Backbone as XML, in Angstrom:
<?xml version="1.0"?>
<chain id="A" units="angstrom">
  <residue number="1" name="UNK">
    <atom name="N" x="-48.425" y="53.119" z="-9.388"/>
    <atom name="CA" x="-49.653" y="53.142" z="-8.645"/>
    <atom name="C" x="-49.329" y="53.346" z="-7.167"/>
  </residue>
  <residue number="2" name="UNK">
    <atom name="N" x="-50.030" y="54.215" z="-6.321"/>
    <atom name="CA" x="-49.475" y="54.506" z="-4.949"/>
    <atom name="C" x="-50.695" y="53.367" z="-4.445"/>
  </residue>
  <residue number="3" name="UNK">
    <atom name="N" x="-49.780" y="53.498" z="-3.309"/>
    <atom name="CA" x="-50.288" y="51.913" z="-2.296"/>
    <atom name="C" x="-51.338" y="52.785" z="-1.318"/>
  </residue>
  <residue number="4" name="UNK">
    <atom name="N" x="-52.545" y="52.243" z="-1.054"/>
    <atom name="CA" x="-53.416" y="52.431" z="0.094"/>
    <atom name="C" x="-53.023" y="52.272" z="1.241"/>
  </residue>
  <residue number="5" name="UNK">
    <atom name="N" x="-53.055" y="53.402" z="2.310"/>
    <atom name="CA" x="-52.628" y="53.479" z="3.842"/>
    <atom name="C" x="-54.328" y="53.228" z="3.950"/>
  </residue>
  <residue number="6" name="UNK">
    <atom name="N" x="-54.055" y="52.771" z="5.538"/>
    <atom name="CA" x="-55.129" y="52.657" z="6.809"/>
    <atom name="C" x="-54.538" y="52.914" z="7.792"/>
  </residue>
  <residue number="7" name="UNK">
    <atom name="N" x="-55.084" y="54.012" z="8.308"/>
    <atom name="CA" x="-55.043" y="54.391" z="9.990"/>
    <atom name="C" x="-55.073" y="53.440" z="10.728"/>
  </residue>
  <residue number="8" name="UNK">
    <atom name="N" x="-53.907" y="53.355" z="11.779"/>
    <atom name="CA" x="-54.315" y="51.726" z="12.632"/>
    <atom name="C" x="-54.135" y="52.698" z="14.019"/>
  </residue>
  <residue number="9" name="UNK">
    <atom name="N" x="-55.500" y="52.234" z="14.902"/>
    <atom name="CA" x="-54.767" y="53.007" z="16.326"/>
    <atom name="C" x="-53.744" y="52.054" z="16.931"/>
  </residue>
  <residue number="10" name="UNK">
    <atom name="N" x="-53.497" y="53.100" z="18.295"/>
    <atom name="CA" x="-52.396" y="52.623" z="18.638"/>
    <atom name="C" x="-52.218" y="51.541" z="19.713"/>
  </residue>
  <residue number="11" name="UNK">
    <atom name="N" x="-53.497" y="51.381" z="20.451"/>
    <atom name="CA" x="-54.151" y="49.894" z="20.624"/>
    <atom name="C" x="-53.422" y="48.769" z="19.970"/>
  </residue>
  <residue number="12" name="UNK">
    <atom name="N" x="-54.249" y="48.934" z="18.872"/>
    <atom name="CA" x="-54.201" y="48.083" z="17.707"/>
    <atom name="C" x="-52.689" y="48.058" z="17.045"/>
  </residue>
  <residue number="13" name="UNK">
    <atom name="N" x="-51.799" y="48.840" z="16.885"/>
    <atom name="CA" x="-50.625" y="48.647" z="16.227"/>
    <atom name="C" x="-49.418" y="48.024" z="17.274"/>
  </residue>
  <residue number="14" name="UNK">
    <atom name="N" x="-49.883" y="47.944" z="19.527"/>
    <atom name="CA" x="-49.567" y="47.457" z="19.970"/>
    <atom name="C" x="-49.602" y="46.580" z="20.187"/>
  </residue>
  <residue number="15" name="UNK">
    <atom name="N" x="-50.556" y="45.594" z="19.826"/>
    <atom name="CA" x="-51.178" y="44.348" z="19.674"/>
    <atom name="C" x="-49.923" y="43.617" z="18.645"/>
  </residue>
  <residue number="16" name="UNK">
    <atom name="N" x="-49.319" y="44.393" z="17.583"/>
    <atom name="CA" x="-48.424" y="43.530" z="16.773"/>
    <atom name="C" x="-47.289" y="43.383" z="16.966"/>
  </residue>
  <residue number="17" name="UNK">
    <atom name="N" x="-46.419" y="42.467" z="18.007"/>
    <atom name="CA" x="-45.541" y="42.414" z="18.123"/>
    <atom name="C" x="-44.083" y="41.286" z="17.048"/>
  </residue>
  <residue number="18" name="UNK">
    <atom name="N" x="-43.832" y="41.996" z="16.426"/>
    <atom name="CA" x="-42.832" y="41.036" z="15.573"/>
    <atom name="C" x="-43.673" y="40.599" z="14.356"/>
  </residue>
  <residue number="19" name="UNK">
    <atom name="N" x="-44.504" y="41.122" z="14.099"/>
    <atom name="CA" x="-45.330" y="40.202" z="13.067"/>
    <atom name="C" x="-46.511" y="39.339" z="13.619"/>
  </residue>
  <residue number="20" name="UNK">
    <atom name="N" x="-46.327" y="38.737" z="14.899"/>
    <atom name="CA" x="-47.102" y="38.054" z="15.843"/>
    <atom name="C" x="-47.916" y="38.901" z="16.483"/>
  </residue>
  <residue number="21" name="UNK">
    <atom name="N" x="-49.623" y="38.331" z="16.369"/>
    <atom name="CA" x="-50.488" y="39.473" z="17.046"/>
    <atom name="C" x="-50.705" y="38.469" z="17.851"/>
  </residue>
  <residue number="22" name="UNK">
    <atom name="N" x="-50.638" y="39.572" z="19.181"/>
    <atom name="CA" x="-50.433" y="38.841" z="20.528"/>
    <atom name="C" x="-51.697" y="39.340" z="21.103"/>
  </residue>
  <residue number="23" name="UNK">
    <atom name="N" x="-52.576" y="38.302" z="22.541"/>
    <atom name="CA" x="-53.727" y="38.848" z="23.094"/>
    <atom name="C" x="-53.753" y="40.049" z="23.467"/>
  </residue>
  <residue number="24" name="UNK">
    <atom name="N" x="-54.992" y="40.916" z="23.522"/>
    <atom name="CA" x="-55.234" y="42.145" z="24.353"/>
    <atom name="C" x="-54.520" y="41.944" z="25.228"/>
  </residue>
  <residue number="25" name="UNK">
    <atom name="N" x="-53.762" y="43.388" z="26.387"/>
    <atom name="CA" x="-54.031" y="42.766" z="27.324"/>
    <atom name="C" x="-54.094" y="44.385" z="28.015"/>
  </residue>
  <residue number="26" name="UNK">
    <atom name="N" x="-54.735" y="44.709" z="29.255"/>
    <atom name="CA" x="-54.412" y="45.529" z="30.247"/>
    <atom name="C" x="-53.033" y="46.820" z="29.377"/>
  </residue>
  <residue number="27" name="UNK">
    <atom name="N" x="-52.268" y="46.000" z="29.787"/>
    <atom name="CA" x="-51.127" y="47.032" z="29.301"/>
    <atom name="C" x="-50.758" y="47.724" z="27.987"/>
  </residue>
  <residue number="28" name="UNK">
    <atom name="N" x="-51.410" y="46.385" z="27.086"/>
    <atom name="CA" x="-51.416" y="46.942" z="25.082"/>
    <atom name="C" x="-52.686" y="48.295" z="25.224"/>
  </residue>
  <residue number="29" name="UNK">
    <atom name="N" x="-53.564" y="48.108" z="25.864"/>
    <atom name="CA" x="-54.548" y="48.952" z="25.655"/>
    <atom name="C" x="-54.498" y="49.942" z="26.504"/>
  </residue>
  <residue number="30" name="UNK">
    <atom name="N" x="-53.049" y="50.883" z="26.734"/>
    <atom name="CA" x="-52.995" y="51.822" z="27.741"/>
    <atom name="C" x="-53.748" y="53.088" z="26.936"/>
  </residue>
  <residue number="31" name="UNK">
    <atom name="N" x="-53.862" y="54.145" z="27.416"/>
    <atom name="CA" x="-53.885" y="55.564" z="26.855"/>
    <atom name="C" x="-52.871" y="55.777" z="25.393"/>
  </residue>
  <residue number="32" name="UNK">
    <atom name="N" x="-54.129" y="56.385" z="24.796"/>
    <atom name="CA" x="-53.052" y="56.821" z="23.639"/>
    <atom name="C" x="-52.639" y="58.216" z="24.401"/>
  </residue>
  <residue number="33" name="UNK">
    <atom name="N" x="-51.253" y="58.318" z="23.841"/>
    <atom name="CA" x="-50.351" y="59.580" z="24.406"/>
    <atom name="C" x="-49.907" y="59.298" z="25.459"/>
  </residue>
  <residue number="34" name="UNK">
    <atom name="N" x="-49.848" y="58.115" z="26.036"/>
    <atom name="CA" x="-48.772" y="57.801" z="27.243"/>
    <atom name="C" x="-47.711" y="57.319" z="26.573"/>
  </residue>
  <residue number="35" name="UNK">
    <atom name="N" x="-46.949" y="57.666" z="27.187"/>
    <atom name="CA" x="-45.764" y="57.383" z="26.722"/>
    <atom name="C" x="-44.931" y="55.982" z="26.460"/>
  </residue>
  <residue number="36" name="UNK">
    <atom name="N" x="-46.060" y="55.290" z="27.224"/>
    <atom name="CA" x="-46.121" y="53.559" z="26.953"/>
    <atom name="C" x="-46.765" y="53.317" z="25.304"/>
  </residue>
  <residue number="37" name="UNK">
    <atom name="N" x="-47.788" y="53.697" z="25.052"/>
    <atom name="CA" x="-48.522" y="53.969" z="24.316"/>
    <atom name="C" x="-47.870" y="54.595" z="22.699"/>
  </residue>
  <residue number="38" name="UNK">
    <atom name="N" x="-46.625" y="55.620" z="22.599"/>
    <atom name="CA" x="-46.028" y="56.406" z="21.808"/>
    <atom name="C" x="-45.198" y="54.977" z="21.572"/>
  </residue>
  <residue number="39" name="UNK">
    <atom name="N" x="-44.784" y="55.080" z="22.920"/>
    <atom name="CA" x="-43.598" y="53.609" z="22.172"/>
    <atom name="C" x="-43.857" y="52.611" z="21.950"/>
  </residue>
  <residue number="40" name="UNK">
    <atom name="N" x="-44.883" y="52.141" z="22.526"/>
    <atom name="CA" x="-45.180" y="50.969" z="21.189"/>
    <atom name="C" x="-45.484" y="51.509" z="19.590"/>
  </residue>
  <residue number="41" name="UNK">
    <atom name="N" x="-45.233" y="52.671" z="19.327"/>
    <atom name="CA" x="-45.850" y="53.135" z="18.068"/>
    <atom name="C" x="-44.351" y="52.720" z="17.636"/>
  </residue>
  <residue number="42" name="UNK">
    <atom name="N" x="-43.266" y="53.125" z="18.194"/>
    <atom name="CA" x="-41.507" y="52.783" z="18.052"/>
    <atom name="C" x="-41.636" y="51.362" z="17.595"/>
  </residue>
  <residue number="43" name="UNK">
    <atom name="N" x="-42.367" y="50.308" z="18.317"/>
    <atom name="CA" x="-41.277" y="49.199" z="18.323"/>
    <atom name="C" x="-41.101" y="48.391" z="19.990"/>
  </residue>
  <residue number="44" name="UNK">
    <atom name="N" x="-41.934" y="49.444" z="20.628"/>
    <atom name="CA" x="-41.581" y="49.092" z="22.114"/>
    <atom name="C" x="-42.803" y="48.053" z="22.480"/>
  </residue>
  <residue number="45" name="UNK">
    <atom name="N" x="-42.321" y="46.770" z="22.891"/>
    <atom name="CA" x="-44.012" y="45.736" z="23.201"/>
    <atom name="C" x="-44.549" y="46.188" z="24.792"/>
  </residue>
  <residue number="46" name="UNK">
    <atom name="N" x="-45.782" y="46.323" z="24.630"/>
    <atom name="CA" x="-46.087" y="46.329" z="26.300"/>
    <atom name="C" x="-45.272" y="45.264" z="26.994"/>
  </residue>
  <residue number="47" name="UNK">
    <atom name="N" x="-45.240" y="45.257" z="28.379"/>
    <atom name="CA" x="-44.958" y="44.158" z="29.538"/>
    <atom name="C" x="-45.792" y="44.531" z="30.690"/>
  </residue>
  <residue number="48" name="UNK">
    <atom name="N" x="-46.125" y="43.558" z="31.572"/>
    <atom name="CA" x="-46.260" y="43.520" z="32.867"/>
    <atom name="C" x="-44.576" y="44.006" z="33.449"/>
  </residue>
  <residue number="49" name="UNK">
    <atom name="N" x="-45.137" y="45.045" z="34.024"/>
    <atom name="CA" x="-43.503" y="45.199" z="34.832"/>
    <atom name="C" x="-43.202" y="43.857" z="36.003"/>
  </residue>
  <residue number="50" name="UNK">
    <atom name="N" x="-42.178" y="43.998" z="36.404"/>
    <atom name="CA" x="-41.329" y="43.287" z="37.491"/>
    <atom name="C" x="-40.126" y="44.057" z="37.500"/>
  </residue>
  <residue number="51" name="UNK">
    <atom name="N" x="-40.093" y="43.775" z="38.449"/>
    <atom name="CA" x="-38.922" y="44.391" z="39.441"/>
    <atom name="C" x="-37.567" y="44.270" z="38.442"/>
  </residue>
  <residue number="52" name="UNK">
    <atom name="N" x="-36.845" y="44.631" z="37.560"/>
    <atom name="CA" x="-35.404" y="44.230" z="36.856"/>
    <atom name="C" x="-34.449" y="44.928" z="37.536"/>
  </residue>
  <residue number="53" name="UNK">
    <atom name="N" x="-33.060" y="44.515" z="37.385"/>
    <atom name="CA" x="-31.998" y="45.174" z="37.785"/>
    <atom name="C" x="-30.943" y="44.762" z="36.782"/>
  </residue>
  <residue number="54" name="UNK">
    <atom name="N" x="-29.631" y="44.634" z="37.034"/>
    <atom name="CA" x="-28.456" y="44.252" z="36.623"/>
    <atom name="C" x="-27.934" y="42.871" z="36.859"/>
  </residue>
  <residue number="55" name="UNK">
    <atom name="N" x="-28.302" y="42.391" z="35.225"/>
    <atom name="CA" x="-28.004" y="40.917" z="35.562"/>
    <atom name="C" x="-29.718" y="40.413" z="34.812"/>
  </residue>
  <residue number="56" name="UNK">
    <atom name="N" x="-30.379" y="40.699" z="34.937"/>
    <atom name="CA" x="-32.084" y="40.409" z="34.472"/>
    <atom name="C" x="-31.994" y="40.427" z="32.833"/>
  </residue>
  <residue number="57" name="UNK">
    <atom name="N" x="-32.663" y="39.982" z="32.521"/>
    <atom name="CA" x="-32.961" y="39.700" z="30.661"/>
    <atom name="C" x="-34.420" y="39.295" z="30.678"/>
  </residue>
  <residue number="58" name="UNK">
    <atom name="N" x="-34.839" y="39.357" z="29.460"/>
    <atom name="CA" x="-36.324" y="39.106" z="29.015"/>
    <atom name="C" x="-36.827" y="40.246" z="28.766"/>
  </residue>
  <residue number="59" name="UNK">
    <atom name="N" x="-38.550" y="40.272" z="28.494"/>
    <atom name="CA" x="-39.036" y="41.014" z="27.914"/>
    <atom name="C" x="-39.367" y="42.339" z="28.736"/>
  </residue>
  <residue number="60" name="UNK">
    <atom name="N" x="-39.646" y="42.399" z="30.313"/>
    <atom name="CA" x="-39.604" y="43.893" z="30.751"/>
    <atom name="C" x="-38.157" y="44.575" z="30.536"/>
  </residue>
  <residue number="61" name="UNK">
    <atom name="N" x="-37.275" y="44.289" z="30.079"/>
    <atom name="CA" x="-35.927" y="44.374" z="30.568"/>
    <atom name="C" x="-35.703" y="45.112" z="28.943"/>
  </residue>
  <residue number="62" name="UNK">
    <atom name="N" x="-36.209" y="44.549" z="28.023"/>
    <atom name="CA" x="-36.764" y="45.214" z="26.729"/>
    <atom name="C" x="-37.424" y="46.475" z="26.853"/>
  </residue>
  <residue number="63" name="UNK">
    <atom name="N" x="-39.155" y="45.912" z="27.159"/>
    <atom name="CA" x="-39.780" y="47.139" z="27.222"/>
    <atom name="C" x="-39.038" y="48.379" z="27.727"/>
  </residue>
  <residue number="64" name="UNK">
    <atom name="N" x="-38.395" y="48.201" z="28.991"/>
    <atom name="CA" x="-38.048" y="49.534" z="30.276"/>
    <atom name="C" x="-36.646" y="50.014" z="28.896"/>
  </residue>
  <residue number="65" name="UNK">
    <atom name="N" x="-35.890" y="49.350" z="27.967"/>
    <atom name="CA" x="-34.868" y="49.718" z="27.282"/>
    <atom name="C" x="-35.551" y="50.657" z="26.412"/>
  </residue>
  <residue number="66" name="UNK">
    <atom name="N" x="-36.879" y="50.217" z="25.684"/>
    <atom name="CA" x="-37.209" y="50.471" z="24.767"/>
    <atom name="C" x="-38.038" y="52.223" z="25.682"/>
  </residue>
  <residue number="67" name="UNK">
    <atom name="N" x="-37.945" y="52.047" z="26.572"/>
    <atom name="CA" x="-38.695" y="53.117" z="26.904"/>
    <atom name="C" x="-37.997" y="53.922" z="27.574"/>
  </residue>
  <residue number="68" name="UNK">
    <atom name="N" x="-36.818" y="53.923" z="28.041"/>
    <atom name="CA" x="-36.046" y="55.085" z="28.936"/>
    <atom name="C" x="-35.079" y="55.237" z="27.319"/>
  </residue>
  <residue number="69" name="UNK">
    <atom name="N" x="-34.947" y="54.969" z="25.790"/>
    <atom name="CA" x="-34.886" y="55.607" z="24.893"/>
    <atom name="C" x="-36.007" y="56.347" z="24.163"/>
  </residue>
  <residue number="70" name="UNK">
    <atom name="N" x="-36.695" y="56.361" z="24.527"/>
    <atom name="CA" x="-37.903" y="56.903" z="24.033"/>
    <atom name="C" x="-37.737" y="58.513" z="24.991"/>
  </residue>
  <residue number="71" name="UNK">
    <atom name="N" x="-37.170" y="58.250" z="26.217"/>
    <atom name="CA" x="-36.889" y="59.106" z="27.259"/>
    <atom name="C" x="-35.876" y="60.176" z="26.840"/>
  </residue>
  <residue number="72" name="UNK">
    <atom name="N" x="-35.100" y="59.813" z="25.905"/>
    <atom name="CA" x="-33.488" y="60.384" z="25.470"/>
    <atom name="C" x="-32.623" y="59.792" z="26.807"/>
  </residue>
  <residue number="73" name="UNK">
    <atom name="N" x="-32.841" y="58.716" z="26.901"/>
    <atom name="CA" x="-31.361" y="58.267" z="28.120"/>
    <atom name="C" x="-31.073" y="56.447" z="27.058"/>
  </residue>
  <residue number="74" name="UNK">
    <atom name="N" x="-30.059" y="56.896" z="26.302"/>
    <atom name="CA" x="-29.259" y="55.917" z="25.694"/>
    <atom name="C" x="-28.881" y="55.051" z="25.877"/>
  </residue>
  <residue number="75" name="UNK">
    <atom name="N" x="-29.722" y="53.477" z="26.029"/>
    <atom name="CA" x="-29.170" y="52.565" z="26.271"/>
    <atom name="C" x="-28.130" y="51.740" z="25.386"/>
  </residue>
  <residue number="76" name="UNK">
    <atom name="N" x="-28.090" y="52.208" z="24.251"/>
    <atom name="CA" x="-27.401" y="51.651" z="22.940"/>
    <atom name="C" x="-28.764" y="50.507" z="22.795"/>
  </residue>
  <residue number="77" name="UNK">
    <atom name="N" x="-28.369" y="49.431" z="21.797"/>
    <atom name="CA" x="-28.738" y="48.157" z="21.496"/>
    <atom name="C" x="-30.223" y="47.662" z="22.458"/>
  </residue>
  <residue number="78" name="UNK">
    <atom name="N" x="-31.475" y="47.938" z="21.990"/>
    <atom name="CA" x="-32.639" y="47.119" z="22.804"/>
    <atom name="C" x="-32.053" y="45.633" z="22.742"/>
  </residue>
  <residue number="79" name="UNK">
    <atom name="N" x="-31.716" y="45.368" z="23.355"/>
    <atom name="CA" x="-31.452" y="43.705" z="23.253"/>
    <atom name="C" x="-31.961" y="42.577" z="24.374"/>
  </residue>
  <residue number="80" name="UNK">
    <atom name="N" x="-33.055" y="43.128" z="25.390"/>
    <atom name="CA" x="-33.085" y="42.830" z="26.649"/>
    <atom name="C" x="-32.321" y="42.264" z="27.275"/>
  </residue>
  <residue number="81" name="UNK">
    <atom name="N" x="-30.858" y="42.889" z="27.846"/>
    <atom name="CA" x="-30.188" y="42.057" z="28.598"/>
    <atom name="C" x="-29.807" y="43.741" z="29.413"/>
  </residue>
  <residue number="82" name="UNK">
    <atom name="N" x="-29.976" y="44.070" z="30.763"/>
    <atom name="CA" x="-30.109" y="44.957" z="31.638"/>
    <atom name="C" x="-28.630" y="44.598" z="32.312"/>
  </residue>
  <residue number="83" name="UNK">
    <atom name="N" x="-27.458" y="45.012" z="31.605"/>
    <atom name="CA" x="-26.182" y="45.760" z="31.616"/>
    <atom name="C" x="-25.573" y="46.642" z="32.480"/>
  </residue>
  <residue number="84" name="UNK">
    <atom name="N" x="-24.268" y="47.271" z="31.923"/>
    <atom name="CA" x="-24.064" y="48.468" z="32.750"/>
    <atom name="C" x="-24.334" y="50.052" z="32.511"/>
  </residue>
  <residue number="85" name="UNK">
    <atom name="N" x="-24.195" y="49.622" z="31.062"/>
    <atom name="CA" x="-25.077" y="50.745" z="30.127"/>
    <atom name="C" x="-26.678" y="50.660" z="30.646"/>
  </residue>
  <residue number="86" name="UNK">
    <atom name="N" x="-27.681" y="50.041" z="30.309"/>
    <atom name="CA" x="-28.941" y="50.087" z="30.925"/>
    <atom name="C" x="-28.909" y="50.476" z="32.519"/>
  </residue>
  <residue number="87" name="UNK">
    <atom name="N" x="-28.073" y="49.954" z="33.485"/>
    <atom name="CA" x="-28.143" y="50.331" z="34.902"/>
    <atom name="C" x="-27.497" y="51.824" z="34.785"/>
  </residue>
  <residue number="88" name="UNK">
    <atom name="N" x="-26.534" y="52.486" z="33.844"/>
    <atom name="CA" x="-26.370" y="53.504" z="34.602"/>
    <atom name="C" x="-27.882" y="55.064" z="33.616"/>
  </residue>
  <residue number="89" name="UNK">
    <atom name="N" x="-28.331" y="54.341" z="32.718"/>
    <atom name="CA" x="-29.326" y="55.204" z="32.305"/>
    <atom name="C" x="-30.334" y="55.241" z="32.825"/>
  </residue>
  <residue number="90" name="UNK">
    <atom name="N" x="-30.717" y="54.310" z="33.668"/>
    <atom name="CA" x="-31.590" y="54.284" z="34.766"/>
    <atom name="C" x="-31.793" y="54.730" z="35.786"/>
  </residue>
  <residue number="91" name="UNK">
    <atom name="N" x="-29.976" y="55.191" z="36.533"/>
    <atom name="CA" x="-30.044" y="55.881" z="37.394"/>
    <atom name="C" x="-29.958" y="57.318" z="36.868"/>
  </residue>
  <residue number="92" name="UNK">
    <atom name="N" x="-29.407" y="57.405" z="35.800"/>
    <atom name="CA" x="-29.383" y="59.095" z="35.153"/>
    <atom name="C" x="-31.116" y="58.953" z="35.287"/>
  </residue>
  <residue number="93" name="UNK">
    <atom name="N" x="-31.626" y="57.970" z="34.894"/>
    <atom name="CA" x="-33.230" y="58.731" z="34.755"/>
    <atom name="C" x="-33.673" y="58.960" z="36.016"/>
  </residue>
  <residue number="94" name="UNK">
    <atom name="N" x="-33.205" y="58.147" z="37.409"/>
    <atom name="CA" x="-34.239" y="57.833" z="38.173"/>
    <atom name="C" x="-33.405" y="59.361" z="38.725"/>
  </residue>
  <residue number="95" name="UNK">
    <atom name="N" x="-32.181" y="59.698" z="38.808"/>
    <atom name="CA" x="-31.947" y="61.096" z="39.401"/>
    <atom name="C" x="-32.821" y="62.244" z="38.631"/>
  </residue>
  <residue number="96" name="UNK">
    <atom name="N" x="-32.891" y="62.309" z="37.609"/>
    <atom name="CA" x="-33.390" y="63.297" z="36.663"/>
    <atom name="C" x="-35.186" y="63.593" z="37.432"/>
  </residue>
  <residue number="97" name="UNK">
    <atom name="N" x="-35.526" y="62.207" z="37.886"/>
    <atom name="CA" x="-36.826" y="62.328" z="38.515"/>
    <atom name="C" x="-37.338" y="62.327" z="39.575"/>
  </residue>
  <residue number="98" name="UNK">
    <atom name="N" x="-36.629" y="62.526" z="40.550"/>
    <atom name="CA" x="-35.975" y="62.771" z="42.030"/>
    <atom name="C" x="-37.075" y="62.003" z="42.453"/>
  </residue>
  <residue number="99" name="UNK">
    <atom name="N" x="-36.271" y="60.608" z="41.855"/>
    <atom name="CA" x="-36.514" y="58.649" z="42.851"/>
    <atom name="C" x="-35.422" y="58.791" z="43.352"/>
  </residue>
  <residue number="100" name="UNK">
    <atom name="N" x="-35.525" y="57.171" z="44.076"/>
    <atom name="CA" x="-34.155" y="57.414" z="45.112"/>
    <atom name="C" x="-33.539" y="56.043" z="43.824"/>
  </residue>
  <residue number="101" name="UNK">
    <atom name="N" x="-32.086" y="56.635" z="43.591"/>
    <atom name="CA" x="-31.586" y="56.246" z="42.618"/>
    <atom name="C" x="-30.445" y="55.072" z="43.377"/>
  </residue>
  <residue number="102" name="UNK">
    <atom name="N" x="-31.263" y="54.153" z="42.955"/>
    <atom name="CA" x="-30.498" y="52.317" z="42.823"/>
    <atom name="C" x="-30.198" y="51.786" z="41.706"/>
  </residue>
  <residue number="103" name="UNK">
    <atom name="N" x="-30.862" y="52.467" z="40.595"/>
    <atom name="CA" x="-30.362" y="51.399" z="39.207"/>
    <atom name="C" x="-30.988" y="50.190" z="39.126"/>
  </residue>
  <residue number="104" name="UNK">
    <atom name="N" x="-32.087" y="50.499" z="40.127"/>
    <atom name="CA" x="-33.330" y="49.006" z="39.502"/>
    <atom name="C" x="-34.821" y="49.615" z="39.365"/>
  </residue>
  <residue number="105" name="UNK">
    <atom name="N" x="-35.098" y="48.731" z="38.424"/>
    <atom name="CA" x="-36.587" y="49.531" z="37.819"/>
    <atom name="C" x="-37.391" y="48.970" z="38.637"/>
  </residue>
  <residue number="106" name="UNK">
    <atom name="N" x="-37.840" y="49.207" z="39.736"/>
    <atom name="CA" x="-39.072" y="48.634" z="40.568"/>
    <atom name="C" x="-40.463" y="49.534" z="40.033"/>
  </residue>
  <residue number="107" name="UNK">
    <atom name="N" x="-41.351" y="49.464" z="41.130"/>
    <atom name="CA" x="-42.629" y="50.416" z="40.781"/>
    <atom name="C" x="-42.648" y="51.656" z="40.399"/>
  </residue>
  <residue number="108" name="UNK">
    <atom name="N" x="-41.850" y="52.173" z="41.535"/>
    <atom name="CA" x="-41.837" y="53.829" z="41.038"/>
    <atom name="C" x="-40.857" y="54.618" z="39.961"/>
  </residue>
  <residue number="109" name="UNK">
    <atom name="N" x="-39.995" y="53.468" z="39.748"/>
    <atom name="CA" x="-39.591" y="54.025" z="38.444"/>
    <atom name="C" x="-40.699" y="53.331" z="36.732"/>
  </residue>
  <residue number="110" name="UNK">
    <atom name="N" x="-41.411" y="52.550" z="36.941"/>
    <atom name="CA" x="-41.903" y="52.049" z="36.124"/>
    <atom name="C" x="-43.088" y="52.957" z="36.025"/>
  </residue>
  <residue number="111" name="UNK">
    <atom name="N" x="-43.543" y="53.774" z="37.298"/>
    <atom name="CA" x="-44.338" y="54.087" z="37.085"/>
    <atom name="C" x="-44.376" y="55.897" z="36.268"/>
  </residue>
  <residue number="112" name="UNK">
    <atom name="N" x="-42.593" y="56.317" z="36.796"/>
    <atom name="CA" x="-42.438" y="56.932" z="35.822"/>
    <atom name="C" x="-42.220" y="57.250" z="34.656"/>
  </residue>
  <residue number="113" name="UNK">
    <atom name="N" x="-41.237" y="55.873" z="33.865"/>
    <atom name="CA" x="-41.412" y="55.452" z="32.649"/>
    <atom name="C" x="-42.156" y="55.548" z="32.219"/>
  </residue>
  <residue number="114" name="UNK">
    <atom name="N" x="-43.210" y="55.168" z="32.751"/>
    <atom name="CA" x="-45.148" y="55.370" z="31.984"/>
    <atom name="C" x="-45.802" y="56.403" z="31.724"/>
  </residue>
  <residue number="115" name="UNK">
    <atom name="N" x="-45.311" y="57.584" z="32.714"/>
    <atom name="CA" x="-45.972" y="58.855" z="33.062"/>
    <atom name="C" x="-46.265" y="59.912" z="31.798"/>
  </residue>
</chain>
């Protein structure tokens, strides 16, 4: 017997993180087809950005992993812990997008991540 699918948008399939459905918020409910938006379709959870660098862990430190692979810049392992691997794909990205390349995800690289 084949199993019944349901269309879930992508709102809605960002809302499920881990099994745990977490509140709306601002950021789960971006544009579908942003690229925030695609990757949570991956696996990637929204965040409120903050400022991360080298040395930072937690969940933006995730998201920005989960999303500069979504980019094709290879962080290996989402594991949120912002490395030397994560700092130098960051600056491959932030050169690729002519930011001024430090190897920390502040606004304007977050805001290209998103773009």
């Amino acid at each position: 017997m084949r199993k019944k699918t349901f269309p879930v948008s992508v709102a809605a399939a960002a809302l499920v993180l881990g099994g745990v459905v977490a509140a709306p918020t601002a950021v789960a409910a971006e544009s579908v087809g942003t690229p925030a938006a695609q990757a949570a379709e991956h696996g990637c959870s929204p965040h409120r950005q903050s400022t991360i660098s080298r040395g930072s862990s937690g969940a933006a430190v995730t998201h920005a992993q989960c999303l500069l692979n979504y980019w094709g810049y290879d962080v290996g392992s989402v594991d949120g812990i912002f490395g030397s691997r994560t700092e130098n794909q960051v600056r491959n990205f932030q050169r690729d997008r002519r930011l001024s390349v430090d190897g920390i995800v502040g606004a304007n690289t977050w805001a290209e991540l998103h773009y």
